Amino acid sequence: MTDNLAVDNLSVDTSEMAQYTMEAELYLKQLANKTRLMVLCSLVDKELSVTQMLDHVDVSQPVISQHLALLRESKMVATRRDGQTIYYRLADERVKQTIGLLHKFFCAQND
């Protein structure tokens, strides 16, 4: 008997799945914080500097900078420097799709 988990016609060997559990746990922990989630949501379709982000996320500049450092460390956001200003954006398509799905489930108005 094989130890498989079927999801939407996909079969995943649970021993293979265990290899990715730690990465998934760290990824989900980043999303489990309200401030980090707001930061990621504000970056879903644009890049922003810390100053610009303060218009979207109601926290102080030091707090947002601490959360951005954690998101950079976990490779969920990437940066671009223009002079003294650092711009942040979502690092990859996985993050963008995750935020899009969360928006669809929790933020979008029902038609």
Tab-separated table of C-alpha atoms in Angstrom:
chain	number	residue	atom	x	y	z
A	1	MET	CA	0.000	0.000	0.000
A	2	THR	CA	1.424	3.407	-0.948
A	3	ASP	CA	1.036	6.365	1.327
A	4	ASN	CA	-0.395	8.948	-1.054
A	5	LEU	CA	-2.623	11.975	-0.653
A	6	ALA	CA	-4.938	12.848	-3.553
A	7	VAL	CA	-5.836	16.505	-4.093
A	8	ASP	CA	-7.667	17.596	-7.238
A	9	ASN	CA	-6.520	14.519	-9.151
A	10	LEU	CA	-2.921	15.037	-8.019
A	11	SER	CA	-1.228	12.249	-6.159
A	12	VAL	CA	1.604	13.241	-3.842
A	13	ASP	CA	3.767	10.784	-1.971
A	14	THR	CA	3.641	11.866	1.668
A	15	SER	CA	7.357	11.227	2.170
A	16	GLU	CA	8.066	13.615	-0.722
A	17	MET	CA	5.576	16.100	0.697
A	18	ALA	CA	7.409	16.050	4.046
A	19	GLN	CA	10.483	17.549	2.357
A	20	TYR	CA	8.529	20.729	1.626
A	21	THR	CA	6.683	21.015	4.936
A	22	MET	CA	9.270	23.267	6.568
A	23	GLU	CA	9.290	25.684	3.619
A	24	ALA	CA	5.481	25.786	3.588
A	25	GLU	CA	5.382	26.376	7.345
A	26	LEU	CA	7.755	29.352	7.121
A	27	TYR	CA	5.815	30.755	4.159
A	28	LEU	CA	2.492	30.504	6.008
A	29	LYS	CA	3.960	32.011	9.191
A	30	GLN	CA	4.826	35.142	7.217
A	31	LEU	CA	1.226	35.357	6.022
A	32	ALA	CA	-0.146	34.806	9.535
A	33	ASN	CA	0.826	38.299	10.703
A	34	LYS	CA	-1.622	41.147	10.039
A	35	THR	CA	1.055	43.763	9.314
A	36	ARG	CA	3.013	41.527	6.937
A	37	LEU	CA	-0.195	40.508	5.197
A	38	MET	CA	-1.142	44.179	4.733
A	39	VAL	CA	2.326	44.899	3.333
A	40	LEU	CA	2.045	42.020	0.864
A	41	CYS	CA	-1.463	43.090	-0.152
A	42	SER	CA	-0.270	46.649	-0.798
A	43	LEU	CA	2.439	45.267	-3.112
A	44	VAL	CA	0.215	42.942	-5.130
A	45	ASP	CA	0.176	45.086	-8.281
A	46	LYS	CA	2.933	47.647	-7.740
A	47	GLU	CA	6.220	48.376	-6.061
A	48	LEU	CA	6.355	50.848	-3.191
A	49	SER	CA	8.896	52.555	-0.972
A	50	VAL	CA	8.538	52.392	2.807
A	51	THR	CA	7.171	55.956	2.795
A	52	GLN	CA	4.543	55.033	0.196
A	53	MET	CA	3.628	51.896	2.139
A	54	LEU	CA	2.847	53.965	5.219
A	55	ASP	CA	-0.210	55.270	3.311
A	56	HIS	CA	-1.489	51.679	3.006
A	57	VAL	CA	-0.454	50.139	6.321
A	58	ASP	CA	-1.320	51.891	9.588
A	59	VAL	CA	1.908	51.310	11.533
A	60	SER	CA	5.042	53.345	12.223
A	61	GLN	CA	8.032	53.406	9.882
A	62	PRO	CA	10.252	51.327	12.207
A	63	VAL	CA	7.545	48.662	12.507
A	64	ILE	CA	7.017	48.407	8.754
A	65	SER	CA	10.791	48.249	8.222
A	66	GLN	CA	11.091	45.344	10.685
A	67	HIS	CA	8.356	43.435	8.878
A	68	LEU	CA	9.904	44.171	5.480
A	69	ALA	CA	13.213	42.773	6.747
A	70	LEU	CA	11.459	39.523	7.700
A	71	LEU	CA	9.724	39.371	4.314
A	72	ARG	CA	13.041	39.954	2.533
A	73	GLU	CA	14.708	37.255	4.618
A	74	SER	CA	11.964	34.805	3.677
A	75	LYS	CA	12.303	35.858	0.009
A	76	MET	CA	8.679	36.993	-0.233
A	77	VAL	CA	9.640	40.534	-1.277
A	78	ALA	CA	12.452	41.803	-3.459
A	79	THR	CA	13.972	45.273	-3.645
A	80	ARG	CA	15.216	47.825	-6.122
A	81	ARG	CA	17.289	50.854	-5.144
A	82	ASP	CA	16.837	54.241	-6.829
A	83	GLY	CA	19.253	56.699	-5.220
A	84	GLN	CA	18.533	56.592	-1.503
A	85	THR	CA	15.057	55.107	-1.934
A	86	ILE	CA	14.469	51.364	-1.763
A	87	TYR	CA	11.395	50.047	-3.553
A	88	TYR	CA	9.765	46.782	-2.552
A	89	ARG	CA	7.800	44.351	-4.738
A	90	LEU	CA	6.488	40.822	-4.443
A	91	ALA	CA	9.373	38.465	-5.095
A	92	ASP	CA	7.688	35.832	-7.219
A	93	GLU	CA	4.495	34.611	-8.805
A	94	ARG	CA	3.719	32.223	-5.921
A	95	VAL	CA	3.411	35.129	-3.507
A	96	LYS	CA	1.297	37.128	-5.958
A	97	GLN	CA	-1.040	34.180	-6.544
A	98	THR	CA	-1.355	33.528	-2.807
A	99	ILE	CA	-2.247	37.158	-2.070
A	100	GLY	CA	-4.667	37.151	-5.011
A	101	LEU	CA	-6.389	34.061	-3.651
A	102	LEU	CA	-6.624	35.537	-0.152
A	103	HIS	CA	-8.065	38.725	-1.657
A	104	LYS	CA	-10.641	36.707	-3.565
A	105	PHE	CA	-11.656	34.760	-0.442
A	106	PHE	CA	-11.688	37.594	2.095
A	107	CYS	CA	-11.726	41.024	0.430
A	108	ALA	CA	-13.581	40.845	-2.883
A	109	GLN	CA	-17.197	41.937	-2.893
A	110	ASN	CA	-19.681	39.239	-3.826
A	111	ASP	CA	-21.263	39.994	-7.192
